[in-house]
Coordinates of C-alpha atoms in Angstrom, one line a residue:
X1 CA 18.9 1.5 5.3
X2 CA 21.6 3.5 7.0
X3 CA 23.8 2.2 9.9
X4 CA 23.3 4.0 13.1
X5 CA 26.6 5.9 13.0
X6 CA 25.7 7.3 9.6
X7 CA 22.2 8.3 10.8
X8 CA 23.7 10.3 13.7
X9 CA 25.9 12.3 11.4
X10 CA 22.7 13.4 9.6
X11 CA 20.9 14.4 12.8
X12 CA 21.9 17.6 14.4
X13 CA 22.9 20.5 12.4
X14 CA 22.3 24.2 13.3
X15 CA 20.9 26.5 10.7
X16 CA 21.4 30.2 10.6
X17 CA 18.4 32.3 9.6
X18 CA 19.6 32.8 6.1
X19 CA 20.8 29.3 5.6
X20 CA 17.5 27.5 6.5
X21 CA 16.3 25.3 3.6
X22 CA 13.5 22.9 4.1
X23 CA 13.6 19.7 2.0
X24 CA 11.4 19.9 -1.1
X25 CA 9.7 16.6 -0.4
X26 CA 9.2 14.1 2.5
X27 CA 7.4 10.8 1.7
X28 CA 5.9 9.0 4.6
X29 CA 5.7 5.2 3.9
X30 CA 8.2 3.1 1.9
X31 CA 5.9 0.5 0.3
X32 CA 5.5 0.3 -3.5
X33 CA 3.9 3.8 -3.7
X34 CA 6.8 5.5 -1.9
X35 CA 9.4 3.5 -3.8
X36 CA 7.8 4.3 -7.2
X37 CA 7.6 8.0 -6.4
X38 CA 11.2 8.0 -5.2
X39 CA 12.3 6.5 -8.5
X40 CA 10.5 9.3 -10.4
X41 CA 11.8 12.1 -8.1
X42 CA 15.4 10.7 -8.6
X43 CA 15.4 11.9 -12.2
X44 CA 14.1 8.8 -13.9
X45 CA 11.9 10.3 -16.6
X46 CA 9.5 8.2 -18.8
X47 CA 9.2 8.9 -22.6
X48 CA 7.1 7.2 -25.3
X49 CA 9.3 4.6 -26.9
X50 CA 9.7 5.5 -30.6
X51 CA 8.3 2.9 -33.1
X52 CA 6.3 1.2 -30.4
X53 CA 2.6 0.6 -31.1
X54 CA 0.0 0.8 -28.4
X55 CA -3.1 -1.4 -28.9
X56 CA -5.3 1.6 -27.9
X57 CA -5.4 3.6 -31.2
X58 CA -6.6 6.9 -29.7
X59 CA -3.9 6.8 -27.0
X60 CA -1.3 5.9 -29.7
X61 CA -2.3 9.0 -31.7
X62 CA -2.0 11.2 -28.6
X63 CA 1.4 9.8 -27.7
X64 CA 2.7 10.4 -31.3
X65 CA 1.7 14.1 -31.0
X66 CA 4.7 15.0 -28.7
X67 CA 7.2 12.1 -28.8
X68 CA 10.0 14.2 -27.5
X69 CA 8.2 15.5 -24.4
X70 CA 8.3 13.2 -21.4
X71 CA 5.1 11.7 -20.0
X72 CA 5.6 13.7 -16.8
X73 CA 5.5 17.0 -18.7
X74 CA 2.4 16.2 -20.8
X75 CA -1.2 16.9 -19.9
X76 CA -2.1 13.8 -17.9
X77 CA -5.8 14.6 -18.1
X78 CA -5.7 14.7 -21.9
X79 CA -3.7 11.5 -22.2
X80 CA -5.9 9.5 -19.8
X81 CA -9.3 10.7 -21.3
X82 CA -11.4 7.8 -22.5
X83 CA -9.4 5.0 -20.9
X84 CA -11.4 2.3 -19.1
X85 CA -10.3 -0.5 -16.7
X86 CA -10.3 -1.8 -13.2
X87 CA -9.5 1.5 -11.5
X88 CA -11.5 4.6 -10.9
X89 CA -8.4 6.8 -11.2
X90 CA -7.7 8.1 -14.8
X91 CA -3.9 8.5 -14.2
X92 CA -3.7 5.1 -12.6
X93 CA -5.2 3.6 -15.8
X94 CA -2.9 5.7 -18.0
X95 CA 0.3 4.6 -16.3
X96 CA -0.8 1.0 -16.1
X97 CA -1.7 0.8 -19.8
X98 CA 1.6 2.4 -20.8
X99 CA 3.5 -0.2 -18.8
X100 CA 1.3 -3.2 -19.5
X101 CA -0.6 -2.3 -22.7
X102 CA -3.0 -5.2 -23.0
X103 CA -2.6 -7.2 -19.8
X104 CA -6.3 -7.2 -18.9
X105 CA -7.0 -9.0 -22.2
X106 CA -4.4 -11.7 -21.5
X107 CA -1.8 -10.0 -23.8
X108 CA 1.9 -9.7 -23.2
X109 CA 2.7 -6.6 -25.2
X110 CA 5.8 -4.8 -23.9
X111 CA 5.8 -1.5 -22.2
X112 CA 5.7 1.5 -24.6
X113 CA 7.8 3.5 -22.2
X114 CA 11.5 4.1 -22.2
X115 CA 13.3 5.6 -19.2
X116 CA 16.0 8.3 -19.2
X117 CA 18.0 9.2 -16.1
X118 CA 18.1 13.0 -16.2
X119 CA 19.9 13.9 -12.9
X120 CA 19.4 17.6 -13.4
X121 CA 15.6 17.0 -13.0
X122 CA 15.9 15.1 -9.7
X123 CA 14.1 16.6 -6.7
X124 CA 15.8 16.0 -3.3
X125 CA 13.5 13.9 -1.0
X126 CA 13.4 11.5 1.9
X127 CA 11.4 8.3 2.2
X128 CA 10.5 7.5 5.8
X129 CA 9.4 3.9 6.7
X130 CA 9.1 1.7 9.7
X131 CA 10.4 -1.5 7.9
X132 CA 12.8 -2.2 5.1
X133 CA 11.7 -0.9 1.7
X134 CA 8.5 -2.8 0.7
X135 CA 6.5 -1.6 3.7
X136 CA 3.7 -3.9 4.9
X137 CA 4.9 -6.7 2.5
X138 CA 7.4 -7.5 5.2
X139 CA 4.6 -8.0 7.7
X140 CA 2.7 -10.6 5.7
X141 CA 3.4 -14.3 6.1
X142 CA 6.0 -15.1 3.5
X143 CA 4.3 -18.1 1.8
X144 CA 1.0 -16.2 1.2
X145 CA 0.3 -15.9 -2.5
X146 CA -0.7 -12.5 -4.0
X147 CA -4.2 -11.9 -5.2
X148 CA -2.9 -10.0 -8.2
X149 CA -0.9 -11.6 -11.0
X150 CA 2.8 -11.6 -10.2
X151 CA 3.7 -9.4 -13.1
X152 CA 1.3 -6.8 -11.8
X153 CA 3.4 -6.4 -8.7
X154 CA 6.3 -5.0 -10.6
X155 CA 7.6 -1.4 -10.5
X156 CA 8.8 0.7 -13.5
X157 CA 11.7 -0.5 -15.7
X158 CA 12.4 -3.7 -13.8
X159 CA 9.8 -6.4 -14.6
X160 CA 9.0 -8.6 -11.7
X161 CA 9.1 -11.8 -13.8
X162 CA 12.7 -10.9 -15.0
X163 CA 13.8 -10.6 -11.4
X164 CA 12.2 -13.9 -10.5
X165 CA 13.9 -15.6 -13.4
X166 CA 17.3 -14.5 -12.0
X167 CA 16.3 -16.2 -8.8
X168 CA 15.6 -19.3 -10.9
X169 CA 12.0 -19.4 -9.9
X170 CA 8.7 -19.1 -11.7
X171 CA 5.2 -17.8 -10.8
X172 CA 2.8 -20.2 -9.3
X173 CA -0.5 -20.0 -11.2
X174 CA 0.8 -16.6 -12.5
X175 CA 1.0 -15.4 -8.9
X176 CA 3.8 -14.7 -6.4
X177 CA 4.5 -15.2 -2.7
X178 CA 4.6 -12.3 -0.3
X179 CA 8.2 -13.1 0.5
X180 CA 9.2 -12.8 -3.1
X181 CA 7.4 -9.5 -3.4
X182 CA 9.1 -8.1 -0.3
X183 CA 12.6 -9.2 -1.5
X184 CA 11.9 -7.7 -5.0
X185 CA 11.0 -4.3 -3.6
X186 CA 14.2 -4.2 -1.5
X187 CA 16.2 -5.3 -4.5
X188 CA 14.5 -2.6 -6.6
X189 CA 15.7 0.2 -4.3
X190 CA 19.3 -1.0 -4.4
X191 CA 19.3 -1.8 -8.2
X192 CA 18.0 1.7 -9.0
X193 CA 20.4 3.4 -6.6
X194 CA 17.7 4.9 -4.4
X195 CA 19.1 3.9 -1.0
X196 CA 20.3 7.3 0.0
X197 CA 16.7 8.6 -0.1
X198 CA 15.5 6.0 2.4
X199 CA 15.5 6.2 6.1
X200 CA 14.2 2.9 7.5
X201 CA 13.2 2.2 11.1
X202 CA 11.6 5.6 11.3
X203 CA 8.3 6.2 12.9
X204 CA 6.5 9.5 12.2
X205 CA 4.5 10.9 15.2
X206 CA 3.5 14.3 13.9
X207 CA 3.0 16.3 10.7
X208 CA 1.9 19.9 11.0
X209 CA 2.2 23.3 9.3
X210 CA 4.5 25.8 11.0
X211 CA 5.7 29.3 10.2
X212 CA 8.9 29.2 8.2
X213 CA 10.1 32.3 10.0
X214 CA 9.8 30.8 13.5
X215 CA 12.1 27.8 12.8
X216 CA 14.9 29.4 10.9
X217 CA 16.9 30.4 13.9
X218 CA 16.3 27.2 15.8
X219 CA 18.6 24.1 15.8
X220 CA 17.1 21.7 13.4
X221 CA 17.2 18.0 14.2
X222 CA 16.7 16.3 10.9
X223 CA 17.5 13.3 8.7
X224 CA 18.7 15.2 5.7
X225 CA 22.1 15.9 4.2
X226 CA 23.2 19.2 2.8
X227 CA 22.5 19.2 -0.9
X228 CA 22.9 21.8 -3.6
X229 CA 20.0 21.2 -5.9
X230 CA 18.2 23.1 -8.6
X231 CA 15.1 23.1 -6.4
X232 CA 14.6 26.7 -5.4
X233 CA 13.0 27.1 -2.0
X234 CA 10.2 29.6 -2.3
X235 CA 11.4 32.4 -0.1
X236 CA 7.8 33.8 0.0
X237 CA 6.6 30.6 1.7
X238 CA 5.2 31.6 5.0
X239 CA 4.6 28.0 6.1
X240 CA 6.3 24.7 5.8
X241 CA 5.6 21.2 7.2
X242 CA 7.3 20.0 10.3
X243 CA 7.6 16.2 10.4
X244 CA 8.5 14.8 13.9
X245 CA 9.2 11.2 14.9
X246 CA 11.8 8.8 16.1
X247 CA 14.0 6.2 14.6
X248 CA 14.9 2.9 16.2
X249 CA 18.6 2.2 16.8
X250 CA 20.2 -1.2 16.7
X251 CA 20.1 -1.3 20.5
X252 CA 16.4 -0.6 20.5
X253 CA 16.6 3.0 21.6
X254 CA 14.4 5.7 20.2
X255 CA 16.1 8.7 18.8
X256 CA 13.9 11.7 18.0
X257 CA 14.1 13.7 14.8
X258 CA 12.5 16.7 13.1
X259 CA 12.6 17.5 9.5
X260 CA 11.1 20.4 7.6
X261 CA 9.6 20.0 4.1
X262 CA 7.7 22.1 1.5
X263 CA 5.7 19.1 0.5
X264 CA 4.7 16.0 2.3
X265 CA 3.4 12.8 0.6
X266 CA 1.3 10.3 2.6
X267 CA 2.0 6.8 1.4
X268 CA 1.4 4.8 4.5
X269 CA -1.2 2.3 3.2
X270 CA -3.8 0.8 5.4
X271 CA -2.2 -2.2 7.1
X272 CA -1.6 -0.4 10.4
X273 CA -4.9 -0.6 12.2
X274 CA -7.1 -3.8 12.0
X275 CA -10.8 -3.1 12.3
X276 CA -12.4 -4.1 15.6
X277 CA -16.0 -5.3 15.9
X278 CA -16.6 -3.2 19.0
X279 CA -18.3 -6.0 21.0
X280 CA -17.9 -7.0 24.6
X281 CA -14.8 -9.1 25.4
X282 CA -13.0 -8.2 22.2
X283 CA -10.0 -7.0 24.3
X284 CA -9.6 -10.5 25.9
X285 CA -6.2 -12.1 25.4
X286 CA -7.5 -14.9 23.1
X287 CA -9.1 -12.5 20.6
X288 CA -6.7 -11.4 17.9
X289 CA -6.9 -9.1 14.8
X290 CA -4.0 -10.4 12.7
X291 CA -3.4 -13.7 11.0
X292 CA 0.1 -13.9 12.4
X293 CA -1.4 -14.8 15.8
X294 CA -2.7 -18.1 14.4
X295 CA 0.7 -18.8 12.8
X296 CA 2.4 -18.1 16.1
X297 CA 0.0 -20.3 18.1
X298 CA 0.6 -23.2 15.7
X299 CA 4.3 -22.7 15.8
X300 CA 4.5 -22.9 19.6
X301 CA 1.9 -25.8 19.8
X302 CA -0.6 -23.9 21.9
X303 CA -3.2 -24.9 19.2
X304 CA -3.5 -28.1 17.3
X305 CA -5.8 -30.8 15.9
X306 CA -7.4 -31.6 19.3
X307 CA -8.0 -28.0 20.3
X308 CA -11.4 -26.3 20.5
X309 CA -12.2 -24.6 17.2
X310 CA -10.6 -21.4 16.1
X311 CA -13.1 -18.7 15.3
X312 CA -12.5 -16.7 12.1
X313 CA -14.6 -13.6 11.6
X314 CA -14.8 -12.0 8.2
X315 CA -15.4 -12.9 4.5
X316 CA -12.4 -11.2 2.8
X317 CA -9.2 -12.7 1.5
X318 CA -7.3 -12.5 4.8
X319 CA -10.0 -14.5 6.5
X320 CA -9.8 -17.0 3.6
X321 CA -6.0 -17.2 4.0
X322 CA -6.5 -18.0 7.7
X323 CA -9.0 -20.7 6.8
X324 CA -6.6 -22.3 4.3
X325 CA -3.8 -22.2 6.9
X326 CA -6.0 -23.8 9.6
X327 CA -7.3 -26.4 7.1
X328 CA -3.7 -27.3 6.1
X329 CA -2.8 -27.8 9.8
X330 CA -6.1 -29.8 10.5
X331 CA -7.2 -27.2 13.0
X332 CA -11.0 -27.0 13.5
X333 CA -12.6 -23.7 12.4
X334 CA -15.9 -21.9 13.0
X335 CA -16.3 -19.2 10.3
X336 CA -18.6 -16.3 10.9
X337 CA -19.5 -13.6 8.4
X338 CA -22.4 -11.2 7.9
X339 CA -23.1 -11.5 4.2
X340 CA -24.9 -14.2 2.2
X341 CA -22.7 -16.6 0.4
X342 CA -24.3 -15.6 -2.9
X343 CA -23.8 -11.8 -2.2
X344 CA -22.3 -10.3 -5.4
X345 CA -20.3 -7.9 -3.2
X346 CA -18.4 -10.9 -1.7
X347 CA -14.9 -11.0 -3.1
X348 CA -15.1 -14.7 -3.9
X349 CA -18.0 -14.0 -6.4
X350 CA -15.7 -11.7 -8.3
X351 CA -12.6 -13.9 -8.7
X352 CA -12.1 -16.2 -11.8
X353 CA -12.2 -19.8 -10.6
X354 CA -9.3 -20.9 -12.8
X355 CA -6.9 -18.3 -11.5
X356 CA -7.8 -18.6 -7.8
X357 CA -8.5 -22.3 -7.1
X358 CA -7.7 -22.1 -3.4
X359 CA -10.1 -19.2 -2.8
X360 CA -12.7 -21.0 -4.8
X361 CA -12.3 -23.9 -2.4
X362 CA -12.9 -21.7 0.6
X363 CA -16.0 -20.3 -1.1
X364 CA -17.2 -23.9 -1.7
X365 CA -16.7 -24.6 2.0
X366 CA -18.6 -21.5 3.0
X367 CA -21.5 -22.6 0.8
X368 CA -21.6 -26.3 1.6
X369 CA -20.6 -26.6 5.3
X370 CA -23.1 -24.6 7.3
X371 CA -23.9 -25.5 10.9
X372 CA -27.4 -26.5 9.8
X373 CA -26.3 -29.3 7.5
X374 CA -23.1 -31.2 7.5
X375 CA -21.1 -31.0 4.3
X376 CA -18.0 -32.8 3.0
X377 CA -15.4 -30.7 4.8
X378 CA -14.4 -31.9 8.2
X379 CA -13.3 -29.5 10.9
X380 CA -15.0 -26.5 9.4
X381 CA -18.4 -24.9 10.1
X382 CA -19.7 -21.9 8.1
X383 CA -22.1 -19.4 9.8
X384 CA -23.3 -17.0 7.0
X385 CA -25.4 -14.0 7.9
X386 CA -24.3 -14.2 11.6
X387 CA -22.5 -11.7 13.7
X388 CA -20.6 -11.9 17.0
X389 CA -22.5 -10.6 20.1
X390 CA -19.8 -11.1 22.7
X391 CA -16.6 -12.9 23.8
X392 CA -16.7 -14.5 27.2
X393 CA -13.8 -14.9 29.7
X394 CA -14.5 -18.7 29.6
X395 CA -13.8 -18.6 25.8
X396 CA -17.5 -19.0 25.0
X397 CA -18.6 -16.9 22.1
X398 CA -22.2 -15.8 21.4
X399 CA -23.4 -15.3 17.8
X400 CA -26.7 -14.1 16.5
X401 CA -28.2 -14.9 13.1
X402 CA -30.3 -12.7 10.9
X403 CA -33.5 -13.8 12.6
X404 CA -32.3 -13.0 16.0
X405 CA -31.5 -16.6 17.1
X406 CA -28.4 -17.0 19.2
X407 CA -25.8 -19.7 19.4
X408 CA -23.0 -20.3 21.8
X409 CA -19.7 -22.0 20.9
X410 CA -16.6 -22.8 23.0
X411 CA -13.5 -21.7 21.1
X412 CA -9.7 -21.8 21.6
X413 CA -8.9 -18.5 20.0
X414 CA -10.6 -15.9 17.8
X415 CA -9.3 -14.1 14.7
X416 CA -11.3 -10.9 13.8
X417 CA -10.2 -10.3 10.2
X418 CA -12.7 -7.8 8.9
X419 CA -10.2 -5.4 7.2
X420 CA -8.0 -2.6 8.4
X421 CA -7.9 1.2 8.5
X422 CA -5.0 3.5 8.0
X423 CA -3.4 4.9 11.1
X424 CA -3.2 8.7 10.6
X425 CA -2.8 9.6 14.2
X426 CA 0.3 11.7 13.3
X427 CA -2.0 14.2 11.4
X428 CA -4.2 16.9 13.1
X429 CA -7.6 15.4 13.9
X430 CA -6.4 11.9 12.7
X431 CA -6.7 13.2 9.1
X432 CA -10.5 13.3 9.2
X433 CA -10.4 16.9 7.8
X434 CA -8.9 15.6 4.6
X435 CA -11.4 12.9 3.6
X436 CA -14.4 13.0 1.3
X437 CA -16.9 12.7 4.2
X438 CA -15.5 14.4 7.3
X439 CA -18.1 12.8 9.5
X440 CA -16.5 9.4 9.0
X441 CA -13.0 8.0 9.6
X442 CA -10.6 7.5 6.7
X443 CA -11.4 4.3 4.8
X444 CA -9.7 3.2 1.5
X445 CA -12.9 1.9 0.0
X446 CA -15.6 4.0 1.4
X447 CA -14.0 7.2 2.5
X448 CA -10.6 7.9 1.0
X449 CA -8.6 11.2 1.3
X450 CA -10.0 13.8 -1.1
X451 CA -7.3 14.4 -3.8
X452 CA -7.2 16.1 -7.1
X453 CA -7.4 13.2 -9.6
X454 CA -4.5 14.5 -11.8
X455 CA -2.0 15.7 -9.1
X456 CA -3.1 13.7 -6.0
X457 CA -2.7 16.9 -3.9
X458 CA -5.1 17.0 -1.0
X459 CA -8.0 19.4 -1.8
X460 CA -8.1 20.6 1.8
X461 CA -4.3 21.1 2.3
X462 CA -2.0 22.4 -0.4
X463 CA 1.5 20.8 -0.3
X464 CA 0.1 17.6 1.2
X465 CA -0.3 14.7 -1.2
X466 CA -1.8 11.2 -0.6
X467 CA -1.0 8.0 -2.5
X468 CA -2.1 4.4 -2.8
X469 CA -5.0 3.1 -0.6
X470 CA -5.3 6.4 1.2
X471 CA -6.4 7.9 -2.1
X472 CA -8.5 4.9 -3.0
X473 CA -5.9 3.0 -5.2
X474 CA -5.8 -0.5 -3.6
X475 CA -3.7 -2.5 -6.0
X476 CA 0.1 -2.2 -6.6
X477 CA -0.4 -1.9 -10.4
X478 CA -2.6 1.2 -9.9
X479 CA -0.8 3.0 -7.1
X480 CA 2.0 3.8 -9.5
X481 CA -0.2 6.2 -11.5
X482 CA -0.6 8.2 -8.4
X483 CA 3.2 8.5 -8.1
X484 CA 3.3 9.7 -11.7
X485 CA 0.7 12.4 -10.9
X486 CA 2.5 13.6 -7.8
X487 CA 5.9 13.6 -9.6
X488 CA 4.4 15.6 -12.5
X489 CA 2.9 18.1 -10.0
X490 CA 6.1 18.5 -8.1
X491 CA 8.2 19.0 -11.2
X492 CA 5.8 21.8 -12.2
X493 CA 6.2 23.4 -8.8
X494 CA 10.0 23.1 -9.2
X495 CA 9.7 24.7 -12.6
X496 CA 11.9 22.0 -13.9
X497 CA 9.7 21.2 -16.8
X498 CA 11.3 21.9 -20.2
X499 CA 9.3 24.4 -22.3

């Protein structure tokens, strides 16, 4: 966000022993979770809008009990009690229903929140991200359509559909393209005046607790500006977090930095590390783990209509996007996945047909076009309940079905699209000590980081928070409740809550 020259002026600054002040908060990750939290920490405070009527009568009654107290200062556990919806997080459901009161029932009731900018309650913070604000949305092919309804991608106090109208565009089948979403998140940061909190092009390599006393007399290389704030550093703190990394200059150089913080928020998402199958030959050059490899191959004409089939492994939405892309380009596809087509756990069996016609089409292809019997779809073969045994140097791939029978196909390239895991290599022990089951790696669906449901503070490490998919919230509309919980917790720590 900052030009290189400006970045350098923030970098090296000696601190004397008495003058050392760590930042109150560093947020790692600048996707929707990090942006939303930055908005709340910048002093934007939500209140219940007077005279508004929430369709949930019990919640309405609770909100009327303390209309002059901000939502951040109320008891989130009390407010969220009894709410039901598509998230397991009570605070995620609370914040979502306050912003979109009856959206799950097809309603269009306006938000019951009003926002006040109370600058005296702002908490100084930095948001560190590899890309421009929006995080992984900048890495997704721009024409891809979101799974969620477009209005569910919006952030507080700037409805996505209003922004889209200004661009003189509408939603396609109520959904938006990844390019629109990425642009909206960038616009949001500028429109809400959050730019000074963001340091883009930064890569964090280490987060660890250090003794506050040991660093006071050292030269601190950091990314922060001097700021007089009402946040009082707890002089009794014996430990703070040291966040190390580098930022990429315009010339492509890597400049190291260190910054010290009382609290660190992990908001890195899960897009970093695609899952590998762990089979022989998977590291060969024609085997890829991101959809962009297929787009690139089509763009440079290394794959086309006359090529050997492209192998697509996986039965999630990214695999479906790859199939749709290949189908559009008339490229032959072999599609391999472990589940039955009728498995209720398959995402396609959970999506309404009317709202997701293209994914319904992929599901039809999976059902009707197996290798055993030719169906109506040319250039596509479905292999349900199969798995890959090996990739050969001659581009021959061996599969095995549920009965142990093997098949061999010659392919042009392989896309293994079976999900992704977060990259937490910057944490001690890759973050495994923080999760629900420390015998397994971090996984957003099966093994998220163990957090307090009403503060999102890690149960194993005080001062460390986790947001979004890392804490098991996998949709943009629900990650924002986590930001509300973190901001509420940090305001209590800062003692900035009114009585």
